[in-house]
Coordinates of C-alpha atoms in Angstrom, one line a residue:
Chain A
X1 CA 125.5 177.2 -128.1
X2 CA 127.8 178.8 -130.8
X3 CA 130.1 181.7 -129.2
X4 CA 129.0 184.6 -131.7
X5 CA 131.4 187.7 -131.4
X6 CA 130.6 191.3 -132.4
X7 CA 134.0 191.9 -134.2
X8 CA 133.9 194.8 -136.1
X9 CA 132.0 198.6 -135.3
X10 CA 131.4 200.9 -137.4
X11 CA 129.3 204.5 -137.6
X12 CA 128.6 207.1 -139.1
X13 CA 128.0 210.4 -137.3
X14 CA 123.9 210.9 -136.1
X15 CA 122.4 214.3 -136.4
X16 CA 121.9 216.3 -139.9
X17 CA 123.6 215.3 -143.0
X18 CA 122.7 217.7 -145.8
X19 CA 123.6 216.1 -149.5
X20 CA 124.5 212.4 -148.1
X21 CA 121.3 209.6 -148.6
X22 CA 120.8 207.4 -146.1
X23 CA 122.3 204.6 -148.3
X24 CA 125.4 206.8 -148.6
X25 CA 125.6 206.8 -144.5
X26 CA 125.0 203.1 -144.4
X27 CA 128.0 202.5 -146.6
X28 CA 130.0 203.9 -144.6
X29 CA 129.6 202.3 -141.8
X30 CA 129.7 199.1 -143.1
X31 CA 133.0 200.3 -144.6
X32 CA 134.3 201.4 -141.2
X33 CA 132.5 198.2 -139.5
X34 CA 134.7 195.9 -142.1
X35 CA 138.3 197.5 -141.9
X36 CA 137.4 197.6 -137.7
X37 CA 137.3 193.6 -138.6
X38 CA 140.5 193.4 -140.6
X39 CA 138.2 192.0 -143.1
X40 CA 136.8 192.6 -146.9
X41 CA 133.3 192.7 -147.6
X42 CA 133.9 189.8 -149.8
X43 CA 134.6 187.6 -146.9
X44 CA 130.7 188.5 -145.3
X45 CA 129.1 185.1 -146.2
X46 CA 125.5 186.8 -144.7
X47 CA 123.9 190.4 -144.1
X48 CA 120.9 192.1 -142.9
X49 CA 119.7 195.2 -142.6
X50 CA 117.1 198.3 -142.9
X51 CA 115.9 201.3 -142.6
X52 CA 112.2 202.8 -141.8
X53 CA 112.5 205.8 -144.6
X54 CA 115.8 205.7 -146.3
X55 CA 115.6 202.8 -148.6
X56 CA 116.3 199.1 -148.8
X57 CA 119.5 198.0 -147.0
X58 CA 120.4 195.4 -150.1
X59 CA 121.2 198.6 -152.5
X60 CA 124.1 199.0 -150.8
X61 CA 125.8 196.2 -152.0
X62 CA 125.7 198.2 -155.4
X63 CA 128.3 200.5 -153.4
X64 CA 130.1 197.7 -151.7
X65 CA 130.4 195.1 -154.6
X66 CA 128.6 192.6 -156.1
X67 CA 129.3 189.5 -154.6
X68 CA 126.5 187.7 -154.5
X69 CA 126.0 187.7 -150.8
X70 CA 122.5 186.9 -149.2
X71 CA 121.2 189.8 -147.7
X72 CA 117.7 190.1 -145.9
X73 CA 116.3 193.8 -145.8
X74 CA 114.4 194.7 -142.8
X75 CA 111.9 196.6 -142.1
X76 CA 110.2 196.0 -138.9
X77 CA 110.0 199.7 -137.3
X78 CA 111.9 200.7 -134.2
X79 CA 112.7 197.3 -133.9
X80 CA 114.7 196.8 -137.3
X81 CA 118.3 196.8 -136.3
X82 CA 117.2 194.1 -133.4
X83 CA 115.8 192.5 -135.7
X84 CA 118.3 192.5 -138.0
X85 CA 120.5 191.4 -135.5
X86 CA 118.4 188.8 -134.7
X87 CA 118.0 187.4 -138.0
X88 CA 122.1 187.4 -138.5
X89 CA 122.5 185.7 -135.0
X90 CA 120.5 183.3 -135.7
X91 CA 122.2 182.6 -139.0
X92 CA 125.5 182.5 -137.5
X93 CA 124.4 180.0 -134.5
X94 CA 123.1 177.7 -137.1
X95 CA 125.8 177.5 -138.8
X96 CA 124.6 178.6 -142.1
X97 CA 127.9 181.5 -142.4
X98 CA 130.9 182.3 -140.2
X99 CA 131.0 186.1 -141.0
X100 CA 127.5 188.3 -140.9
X101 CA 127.5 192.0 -141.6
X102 CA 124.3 193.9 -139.9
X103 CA 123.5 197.4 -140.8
X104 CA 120.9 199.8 -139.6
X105 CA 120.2 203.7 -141.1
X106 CA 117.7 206.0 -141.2
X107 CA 117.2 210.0 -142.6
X108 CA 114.0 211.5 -141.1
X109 CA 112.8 214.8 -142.0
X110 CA 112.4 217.6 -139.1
X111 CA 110.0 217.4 -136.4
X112 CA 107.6 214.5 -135.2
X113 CA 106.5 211.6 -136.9
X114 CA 103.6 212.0 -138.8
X115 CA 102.3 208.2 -139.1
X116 CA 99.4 207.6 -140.9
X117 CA 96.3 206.0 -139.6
X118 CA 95.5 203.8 -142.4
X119 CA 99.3 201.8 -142.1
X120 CA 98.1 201.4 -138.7
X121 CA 95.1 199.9 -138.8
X122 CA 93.2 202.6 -137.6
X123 CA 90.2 204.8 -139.2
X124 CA 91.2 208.2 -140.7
X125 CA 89.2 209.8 -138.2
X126 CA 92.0 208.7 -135.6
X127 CA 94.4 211.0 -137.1
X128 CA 92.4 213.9 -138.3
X129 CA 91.3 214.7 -134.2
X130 CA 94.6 214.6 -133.6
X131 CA 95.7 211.6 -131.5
X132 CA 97.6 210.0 -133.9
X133 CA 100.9 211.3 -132.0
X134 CA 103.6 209.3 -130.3
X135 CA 104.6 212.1 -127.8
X136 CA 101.4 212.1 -127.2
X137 CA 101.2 208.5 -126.0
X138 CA 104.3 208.4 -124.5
X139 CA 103.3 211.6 -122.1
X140 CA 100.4 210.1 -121.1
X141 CA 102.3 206.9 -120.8
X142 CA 105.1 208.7 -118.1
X143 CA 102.3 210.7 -116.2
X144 CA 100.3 207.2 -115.2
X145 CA 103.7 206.1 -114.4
X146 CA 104.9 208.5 -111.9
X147 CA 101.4 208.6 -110.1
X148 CA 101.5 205.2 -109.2
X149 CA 105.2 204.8 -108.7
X150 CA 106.3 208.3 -107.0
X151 CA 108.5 209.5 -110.0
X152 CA 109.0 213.5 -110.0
X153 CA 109.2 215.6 -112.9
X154 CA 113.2 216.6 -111.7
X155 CA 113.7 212.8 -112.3
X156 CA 112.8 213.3 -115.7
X157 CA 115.0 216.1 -116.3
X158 CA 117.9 214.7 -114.3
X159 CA 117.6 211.7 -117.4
X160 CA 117.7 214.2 -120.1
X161 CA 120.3 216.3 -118.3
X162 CA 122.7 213.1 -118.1
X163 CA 122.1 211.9 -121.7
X164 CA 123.1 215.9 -122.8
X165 CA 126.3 215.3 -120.4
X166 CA 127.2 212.1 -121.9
X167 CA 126.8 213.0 -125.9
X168 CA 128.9 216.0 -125.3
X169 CA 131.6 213.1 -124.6
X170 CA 130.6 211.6 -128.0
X171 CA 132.0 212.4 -131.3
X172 CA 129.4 210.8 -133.0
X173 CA 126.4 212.3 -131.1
X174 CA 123.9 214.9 -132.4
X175 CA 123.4 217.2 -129.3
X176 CA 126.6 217.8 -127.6
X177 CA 126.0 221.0 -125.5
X178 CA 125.3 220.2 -121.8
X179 CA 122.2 221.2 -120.2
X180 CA 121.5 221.7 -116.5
X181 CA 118.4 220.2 -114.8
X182 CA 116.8 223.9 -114.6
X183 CA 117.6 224.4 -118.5
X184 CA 115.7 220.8 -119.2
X185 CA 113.0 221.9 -117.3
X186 CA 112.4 225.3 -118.2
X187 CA 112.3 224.7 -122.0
X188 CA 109.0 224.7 -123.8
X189 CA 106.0 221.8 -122.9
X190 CA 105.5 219.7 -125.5
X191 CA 103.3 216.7 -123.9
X192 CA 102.7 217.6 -120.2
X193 CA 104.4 216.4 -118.2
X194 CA 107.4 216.4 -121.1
X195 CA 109.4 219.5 -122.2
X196 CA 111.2 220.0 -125.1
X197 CA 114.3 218.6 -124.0
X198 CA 112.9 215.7 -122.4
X199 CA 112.3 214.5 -125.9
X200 CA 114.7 213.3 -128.8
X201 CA 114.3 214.3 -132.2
X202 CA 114.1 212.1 -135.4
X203 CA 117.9 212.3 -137.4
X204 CA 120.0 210.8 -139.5
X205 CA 122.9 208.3 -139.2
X206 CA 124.2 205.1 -139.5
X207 CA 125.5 201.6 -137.9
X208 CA 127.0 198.5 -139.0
X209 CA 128.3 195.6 -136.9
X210 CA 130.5 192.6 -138.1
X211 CA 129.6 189.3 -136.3
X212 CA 131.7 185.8 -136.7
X213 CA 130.7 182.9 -134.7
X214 CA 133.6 180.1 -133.4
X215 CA 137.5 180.3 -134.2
X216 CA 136.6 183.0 -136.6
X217 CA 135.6 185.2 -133.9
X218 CA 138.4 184.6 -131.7
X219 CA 141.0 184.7 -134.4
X220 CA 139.4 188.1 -135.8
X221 CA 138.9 189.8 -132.8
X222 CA 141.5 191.6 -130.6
X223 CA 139.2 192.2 -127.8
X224 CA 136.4 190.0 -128.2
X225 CA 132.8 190.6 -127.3
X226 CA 130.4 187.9 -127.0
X227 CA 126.9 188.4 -128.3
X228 CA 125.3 186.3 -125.4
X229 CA 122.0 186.5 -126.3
X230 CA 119.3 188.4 -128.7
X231 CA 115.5 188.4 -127.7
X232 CA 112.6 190.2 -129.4
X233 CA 109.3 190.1 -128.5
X234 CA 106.2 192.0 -129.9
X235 CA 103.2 193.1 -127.5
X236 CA 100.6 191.2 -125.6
X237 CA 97.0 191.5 -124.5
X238 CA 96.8 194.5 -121.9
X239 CA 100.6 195.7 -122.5
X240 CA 100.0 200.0 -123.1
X241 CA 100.9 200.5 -126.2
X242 CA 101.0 203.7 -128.6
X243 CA 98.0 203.9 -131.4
X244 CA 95.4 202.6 -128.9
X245 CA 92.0 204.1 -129.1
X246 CA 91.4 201.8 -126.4
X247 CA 93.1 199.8 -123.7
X248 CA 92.0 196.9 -121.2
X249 CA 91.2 197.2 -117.9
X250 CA 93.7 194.2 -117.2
X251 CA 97.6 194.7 -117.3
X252 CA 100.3 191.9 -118.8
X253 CA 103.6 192.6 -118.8
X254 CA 105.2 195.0 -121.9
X255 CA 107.3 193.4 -124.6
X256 CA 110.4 195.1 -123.2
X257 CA 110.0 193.0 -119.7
X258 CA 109.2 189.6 -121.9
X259 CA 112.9 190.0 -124.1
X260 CA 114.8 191.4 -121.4
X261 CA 113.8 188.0 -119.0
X262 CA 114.6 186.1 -122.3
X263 CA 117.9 187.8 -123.2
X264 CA 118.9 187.3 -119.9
X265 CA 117.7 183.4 -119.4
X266 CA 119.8 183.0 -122.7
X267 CA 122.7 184.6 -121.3
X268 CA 122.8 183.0 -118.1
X269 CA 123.2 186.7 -116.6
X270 CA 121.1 188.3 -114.7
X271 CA 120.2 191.9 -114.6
X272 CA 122.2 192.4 -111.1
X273 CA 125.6 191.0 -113.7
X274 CA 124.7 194.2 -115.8
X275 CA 127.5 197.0 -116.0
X276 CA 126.5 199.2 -118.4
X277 CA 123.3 199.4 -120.6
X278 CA 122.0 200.5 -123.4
X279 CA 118.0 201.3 -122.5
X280 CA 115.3 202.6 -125.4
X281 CA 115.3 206.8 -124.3
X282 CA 113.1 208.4 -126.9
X283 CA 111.6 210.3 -123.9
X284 CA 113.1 210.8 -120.7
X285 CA 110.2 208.7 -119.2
X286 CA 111.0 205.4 -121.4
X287 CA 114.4 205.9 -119.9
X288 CA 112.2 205.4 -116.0
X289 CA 109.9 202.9 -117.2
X290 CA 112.5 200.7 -119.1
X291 CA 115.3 200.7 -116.5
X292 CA 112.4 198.4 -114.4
X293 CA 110.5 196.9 -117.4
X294 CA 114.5 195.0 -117.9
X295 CA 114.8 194.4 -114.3
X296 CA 117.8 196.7 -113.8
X297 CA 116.1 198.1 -111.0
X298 CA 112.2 197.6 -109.1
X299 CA 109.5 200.1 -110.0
X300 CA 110.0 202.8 -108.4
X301 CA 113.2 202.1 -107.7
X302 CA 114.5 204.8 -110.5
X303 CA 113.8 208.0 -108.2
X304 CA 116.4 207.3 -105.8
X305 CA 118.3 205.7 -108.8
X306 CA 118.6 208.6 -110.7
X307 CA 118.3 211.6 -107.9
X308 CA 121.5 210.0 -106.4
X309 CA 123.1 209.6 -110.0
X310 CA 123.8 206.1 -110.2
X311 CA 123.1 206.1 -113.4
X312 CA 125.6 209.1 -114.3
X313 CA 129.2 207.6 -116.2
X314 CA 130.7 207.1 -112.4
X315 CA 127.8 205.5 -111.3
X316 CA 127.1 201.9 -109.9
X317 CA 124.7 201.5 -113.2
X318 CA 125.6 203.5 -116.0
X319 CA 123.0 204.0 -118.8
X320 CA 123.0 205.6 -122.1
X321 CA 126.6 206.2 -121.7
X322 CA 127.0 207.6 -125.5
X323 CA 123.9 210.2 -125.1
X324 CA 121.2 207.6 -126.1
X325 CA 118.5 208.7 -128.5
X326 CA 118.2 211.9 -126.3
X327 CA 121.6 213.2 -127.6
X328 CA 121.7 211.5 -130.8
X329 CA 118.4 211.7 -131.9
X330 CA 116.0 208.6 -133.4
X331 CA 117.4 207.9 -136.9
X332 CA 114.7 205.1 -136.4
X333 CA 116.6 201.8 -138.4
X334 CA 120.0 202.9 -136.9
X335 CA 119.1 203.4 -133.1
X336 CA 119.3 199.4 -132.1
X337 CA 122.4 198.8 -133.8
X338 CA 124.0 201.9 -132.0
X339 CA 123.5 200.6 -128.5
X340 CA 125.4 197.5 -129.3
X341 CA 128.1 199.2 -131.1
X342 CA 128.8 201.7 -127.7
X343 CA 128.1 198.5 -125.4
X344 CA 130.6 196.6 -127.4
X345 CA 133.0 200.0 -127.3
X346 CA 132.4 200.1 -123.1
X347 CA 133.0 196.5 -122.8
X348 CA 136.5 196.4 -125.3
X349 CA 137.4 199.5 -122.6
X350 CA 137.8 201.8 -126.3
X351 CA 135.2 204.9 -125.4
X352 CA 137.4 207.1 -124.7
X353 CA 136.0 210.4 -122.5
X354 CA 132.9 208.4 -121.6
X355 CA 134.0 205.2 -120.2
X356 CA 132.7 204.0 -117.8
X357 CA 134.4 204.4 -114.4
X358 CA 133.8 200.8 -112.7
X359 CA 134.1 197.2 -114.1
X360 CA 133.0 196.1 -117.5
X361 CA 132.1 192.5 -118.2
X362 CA 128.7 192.7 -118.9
X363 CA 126.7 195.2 -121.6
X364 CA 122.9 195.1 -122.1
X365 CA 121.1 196.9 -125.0
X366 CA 116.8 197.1 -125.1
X367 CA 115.6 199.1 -128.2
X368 CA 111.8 199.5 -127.9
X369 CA 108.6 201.2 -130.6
X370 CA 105.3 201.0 -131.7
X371 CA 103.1 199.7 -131.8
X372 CA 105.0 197.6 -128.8
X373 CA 107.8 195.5 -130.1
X374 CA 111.1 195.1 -128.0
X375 CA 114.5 193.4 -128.7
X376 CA 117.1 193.0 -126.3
X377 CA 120.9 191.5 -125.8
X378 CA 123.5 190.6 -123.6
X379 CA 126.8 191.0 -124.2
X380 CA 129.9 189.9 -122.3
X381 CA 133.4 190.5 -122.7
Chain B
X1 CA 75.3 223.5 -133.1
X2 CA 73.0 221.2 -134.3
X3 CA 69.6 220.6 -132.2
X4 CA 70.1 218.6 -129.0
X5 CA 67.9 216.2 -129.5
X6 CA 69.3 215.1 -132.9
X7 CA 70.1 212.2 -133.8
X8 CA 74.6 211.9 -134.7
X9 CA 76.8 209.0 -136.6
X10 CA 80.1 210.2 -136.6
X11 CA 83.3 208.6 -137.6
X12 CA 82.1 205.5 -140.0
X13 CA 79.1 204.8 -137.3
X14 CA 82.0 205.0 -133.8
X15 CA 79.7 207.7 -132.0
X16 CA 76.0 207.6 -132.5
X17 CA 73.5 208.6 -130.0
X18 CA 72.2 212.2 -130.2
X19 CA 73.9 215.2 -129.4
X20 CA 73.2 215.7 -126.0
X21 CA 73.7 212.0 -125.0
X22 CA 76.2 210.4 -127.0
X23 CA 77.5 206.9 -127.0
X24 CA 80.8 205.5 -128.5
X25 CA 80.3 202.1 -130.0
X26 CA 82.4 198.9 -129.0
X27 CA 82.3 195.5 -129.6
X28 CA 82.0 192.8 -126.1
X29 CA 83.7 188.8 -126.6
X30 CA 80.6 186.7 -126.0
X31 CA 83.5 184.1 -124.6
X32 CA 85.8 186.3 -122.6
X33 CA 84.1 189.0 -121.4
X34 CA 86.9 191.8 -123.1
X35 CA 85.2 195.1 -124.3
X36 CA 86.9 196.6 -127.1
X37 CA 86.7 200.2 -128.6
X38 CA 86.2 200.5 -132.3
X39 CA 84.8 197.1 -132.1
X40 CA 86.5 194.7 -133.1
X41 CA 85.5 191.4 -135.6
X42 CA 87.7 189.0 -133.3
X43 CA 88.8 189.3 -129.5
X44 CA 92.6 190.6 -129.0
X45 CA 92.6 188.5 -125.6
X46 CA 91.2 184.8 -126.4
X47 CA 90.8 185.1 -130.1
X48 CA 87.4 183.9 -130.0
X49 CA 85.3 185.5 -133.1
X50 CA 81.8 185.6 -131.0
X51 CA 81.8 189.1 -130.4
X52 CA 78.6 191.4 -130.2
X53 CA 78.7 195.3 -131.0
X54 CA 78.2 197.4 -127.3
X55 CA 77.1 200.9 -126.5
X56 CA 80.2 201.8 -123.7
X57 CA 79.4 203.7 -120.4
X58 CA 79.1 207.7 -120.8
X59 CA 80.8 207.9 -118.3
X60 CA 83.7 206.9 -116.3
X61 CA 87.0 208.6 -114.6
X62 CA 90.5 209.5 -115.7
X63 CA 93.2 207.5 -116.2
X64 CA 95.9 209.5 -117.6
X65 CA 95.9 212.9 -119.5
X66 CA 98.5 215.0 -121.1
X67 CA 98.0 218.4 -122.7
X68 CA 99.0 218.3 -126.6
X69 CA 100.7 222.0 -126.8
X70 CA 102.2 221.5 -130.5
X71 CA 100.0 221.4 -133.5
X72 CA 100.0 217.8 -135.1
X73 CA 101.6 217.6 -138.5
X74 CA 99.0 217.5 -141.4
X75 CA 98.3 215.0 -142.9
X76 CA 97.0 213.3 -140.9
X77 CA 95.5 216.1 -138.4
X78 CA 92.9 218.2 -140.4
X79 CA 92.8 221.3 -138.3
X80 CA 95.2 224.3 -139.3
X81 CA 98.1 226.2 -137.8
X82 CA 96.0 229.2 -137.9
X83 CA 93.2 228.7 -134.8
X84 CA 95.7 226.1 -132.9
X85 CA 94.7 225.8 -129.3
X86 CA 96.3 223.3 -127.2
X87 CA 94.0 220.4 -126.2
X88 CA 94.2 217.9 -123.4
X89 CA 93.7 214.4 -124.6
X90 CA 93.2 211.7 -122.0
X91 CA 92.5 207.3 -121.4
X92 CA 89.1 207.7 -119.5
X93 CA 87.9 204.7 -117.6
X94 CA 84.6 203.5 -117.9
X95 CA 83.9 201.1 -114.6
X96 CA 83.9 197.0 -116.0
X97 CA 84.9 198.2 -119.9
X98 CA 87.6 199.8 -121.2
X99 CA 89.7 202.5 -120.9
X100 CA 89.1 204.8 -124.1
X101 CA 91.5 207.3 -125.6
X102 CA 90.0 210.7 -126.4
X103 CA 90.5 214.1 -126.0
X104 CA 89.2 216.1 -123.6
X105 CA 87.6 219.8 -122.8
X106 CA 90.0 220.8 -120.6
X107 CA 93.3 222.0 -121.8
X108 CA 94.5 223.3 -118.2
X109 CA 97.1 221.2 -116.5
X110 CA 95.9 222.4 -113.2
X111 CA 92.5 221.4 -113.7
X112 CA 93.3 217.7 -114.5
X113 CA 93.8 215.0 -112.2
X114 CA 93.8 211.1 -112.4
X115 CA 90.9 209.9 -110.7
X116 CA 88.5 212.4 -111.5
X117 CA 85.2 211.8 -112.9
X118 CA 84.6 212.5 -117.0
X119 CA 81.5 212.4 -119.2
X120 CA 81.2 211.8 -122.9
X121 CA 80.3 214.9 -125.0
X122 CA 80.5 216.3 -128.5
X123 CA 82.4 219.4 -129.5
X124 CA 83.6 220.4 -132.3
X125 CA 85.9 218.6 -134.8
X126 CA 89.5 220.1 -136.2
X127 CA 89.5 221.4 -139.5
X128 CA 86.1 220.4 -140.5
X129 CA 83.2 223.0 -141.1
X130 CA 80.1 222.1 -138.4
X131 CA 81.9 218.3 -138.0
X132 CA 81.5 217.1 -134.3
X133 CA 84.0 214.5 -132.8
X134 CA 83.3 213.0 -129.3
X135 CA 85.2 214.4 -125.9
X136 CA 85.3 213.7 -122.5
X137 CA 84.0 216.3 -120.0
X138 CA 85.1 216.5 -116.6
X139 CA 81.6 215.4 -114.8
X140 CA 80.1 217.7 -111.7
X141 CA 80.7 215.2 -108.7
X142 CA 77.5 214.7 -108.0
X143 CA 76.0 214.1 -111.5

């Protein structure tokens, strides 16, 4: 297959943005994402991109100049940025242009999503009773969890703890105060058996990546990292999945496991290859369950995993190394597209205060949401 | 509270039954076997589009639980900030079906535990004046 290179990052700054649109944000990054290229946005031959809530990517081309470039807006929930990558990937594999730009953004009011029944499929009556709530879900999610697989409730805050330690290393993070173990846990219950710093808020911000596939990727880029592999996957019969009045008896495995095996069968990596990843953390719990649901580690695996702090910066396995959604929040269309870009940043050996302490050949991103879709990658230097 | 005995449809025809024994409604693949809850027209396992509506067990066991402590944004919730309690909500098991989401009576963490027996009841619906909603109950061991 084609070698397709991640050659250009760009970001703008997660958290709250008073006065600057979404749009705006995704811009800006794309801006950043180009000049981190050496290139001009009239030399992107394909984009793709979206937000959830902050508008159609496409409108920013208004901003960027009008040069007639096709560019597919996505929307596609928590998945977007995977799939815009995906979409752009596959463009550049067949061949179709040798420079894609993929941008992801988001701007989400305070407090949790309020998602309404009727865009869901469900009855009104879902919502009004008051189960129409992902923390909800994903609390009752984490507590079936840690029954069957001996998880304790420090292990939770020991994630939340680490993602805290590692945004305060990140310029571009939301939350960059450390917090101890004792502070996670002794802040307000939200979702028993989740506290209020177990879970991440939604924000704002954007990301932009600049892909070129062949000699234009290895003449544009002075460290080059390969985009191996992009799987996504959407949920199957008996996968437990948010906005389910009901679920089966039977189990299958969750989206996340299905793209993970895929990325890495495309790659020709396996998860024992990985040295840093990128894993979906809008609750410390997704963190547990999706470190096994990828096949970084068995299940139940993750409480010695985590107690012993291999998954701290100077661990064996370090995850979320630039906070994660804990630390940056869930600008929903952006979060994707930020794991790659602070994979990518690991791999080139650019992060700066938070990179990683061992070796750094191999990157893995998994971005996860309702109502169960999953996209995954593989990255190599 | 209306009389025990009498006769409920609640939620577009979901719960129905009376008020002292009420049953959620589901639908049963004729071809598979899968139980579903609402019903559904075809089966999310095999596809198959024989399906036949089923009254699901009243009772079962828990599955998971959690304790909702915030008050859900309106819309869509219909209660108010005002009377806010926090409520458990729970997946109940009901032996051979389905596991159903609902909420349940019992908002103390330490009275919760997976595994332990649940019945179906009615209580009283946020926001809405005399409205029911169905529950689960935890169930006396030797009911």
């Amino acid at each position: 297959m084609t070698d397709v290179a991640v050659v250009g990052l760009g970001i703008h700054a997660f958290g709250r943005h008073p006065g600057v649109s979404g749009l705006e944000m995704a811009a800006i990054a794309a801006r950043a994402a180009l000049d981190d290229a050496g290139i001009g946005w009239e030399d992107v031959e394909f984009a793709a991109g979206g937000s959830d809530a902050a508008g159609n990517a496409d409108t920013t081309v208004s901003v960027l100049g009008l040069t007639g470039v096709p560019f597919i807006n996505v929307k596609n929930g928590c998945a977007t940025g995977g799939s815009a990558l995906t979409t752009a990937h596959a463009m550049l594999v067949a061949g179709s242009a040798e420079i894609a730009l993929v941008v992801g953004f988001d701007k989400h009011p305070p407090g949790a999503f309020n998602p309404l029944p009727e865009e869901w499929g469900l009855g009104s009556w879902y919502g009004e009773t008051g189960l129409m709530l992902t923390t909800q879900f994903f609390a009752m999610k984490i507590q079936r969890y840690m029954a069957e697989h001996g998880i304790s409730q420090s292990t939770l805050a020991k994630v939340a703890s680490k993602a805290f330690d590692n945004g305060a290393r990140n310029q571009w993070a939301w939350r960059r105060q450390p917090l101890s173990e004792e502070e996670v846990l002794a802040s307000r219950m939200v979702n028993d058996p989740l506290t209020q710093y177990m879970f991440c808020s939604p924000g704002e911000g954007a990301v932009a990546l600049v892909l070129a596939r062949g000699d234009r990727a290895k003449s544009l880029a002075r460290t080059p990292v390969y985009l191996r592999s992009v799987a996504f996957r959407t949920r199957r019969f008996g996968s437990f999945e948010v906005f389910s009045p009901s679920v089966p008896l039977e189990s299958a495995p969750s989206p996340t496991a299905e793209a993970a095996a895929a990325a890495f069968e495309q790659a020709g990596v396996g998860p024992d290859d990985v040295d840093v990843a990128q894993l979906q953390d809008t609750e410390s719990g997704a963190e547990v369950m999706h470190l096994a649901e990828t096949g970084l580690c068995a299940h139940g695996e993750q409480e010695q995993l985590i107690q012993s702090g291999a998954t701290r910066l100077d661990g064996r396995l370090p995850i979320n190394t630039d906070g994660g959604c804990l630390a940056n929040g869930e600008p929903i269309g952006a979060s994707g597209l930020r794991q790659v870009h602070e994979v990518v940043l690991q791999l080139r050996g650019d992060a700066g205060d938070r990179q990683i302490a061992g070796p750094r050949r191999v990157g893995f991103t998994q971005v996860y949401g309702a109502p169960g879709v999953s996209a995954c990658t593989v990255l190599t230097r | 509270m209306p009389q025990q005995t009498e006769s409920v449809s609640l939620h577009d025809g979901l719960v129905v039954g009376t008020v002292d024994a009420p049953e959620l409604v589901g639908s049963r693949c004729r071809n598979c076997g899968v139980v579903a809850f609402p019903p559904q027209s075809s089966c999310a396992k095999c596809t198959s589009r024989d399906v036949e509506t089923r009254h699901l067990a009243r009772e079962g066991t828990l599955w998971t639980w959690t304790i909702q402590c915030f008050v859900p944004k309106s819309p869509p919730y219909a209660g108010s900030a005002d009377d806010f309690e926090p409520y458990g909500v729970g997946y109940v098991e009901l032996t051979d079906e389905v596991r159903v989401e609902a909420r349940l009576t019992e908002s103390d963490p330490g009275q919760l535990s997976i595994g332990m027996p649940m019945k179906l009841v009615l209580v009283p619906a946020p926001g809405s004046d005399g409205g029911l909603t169905y529950a689960f109950a935890p169930a006396e061991d030797d009911a």
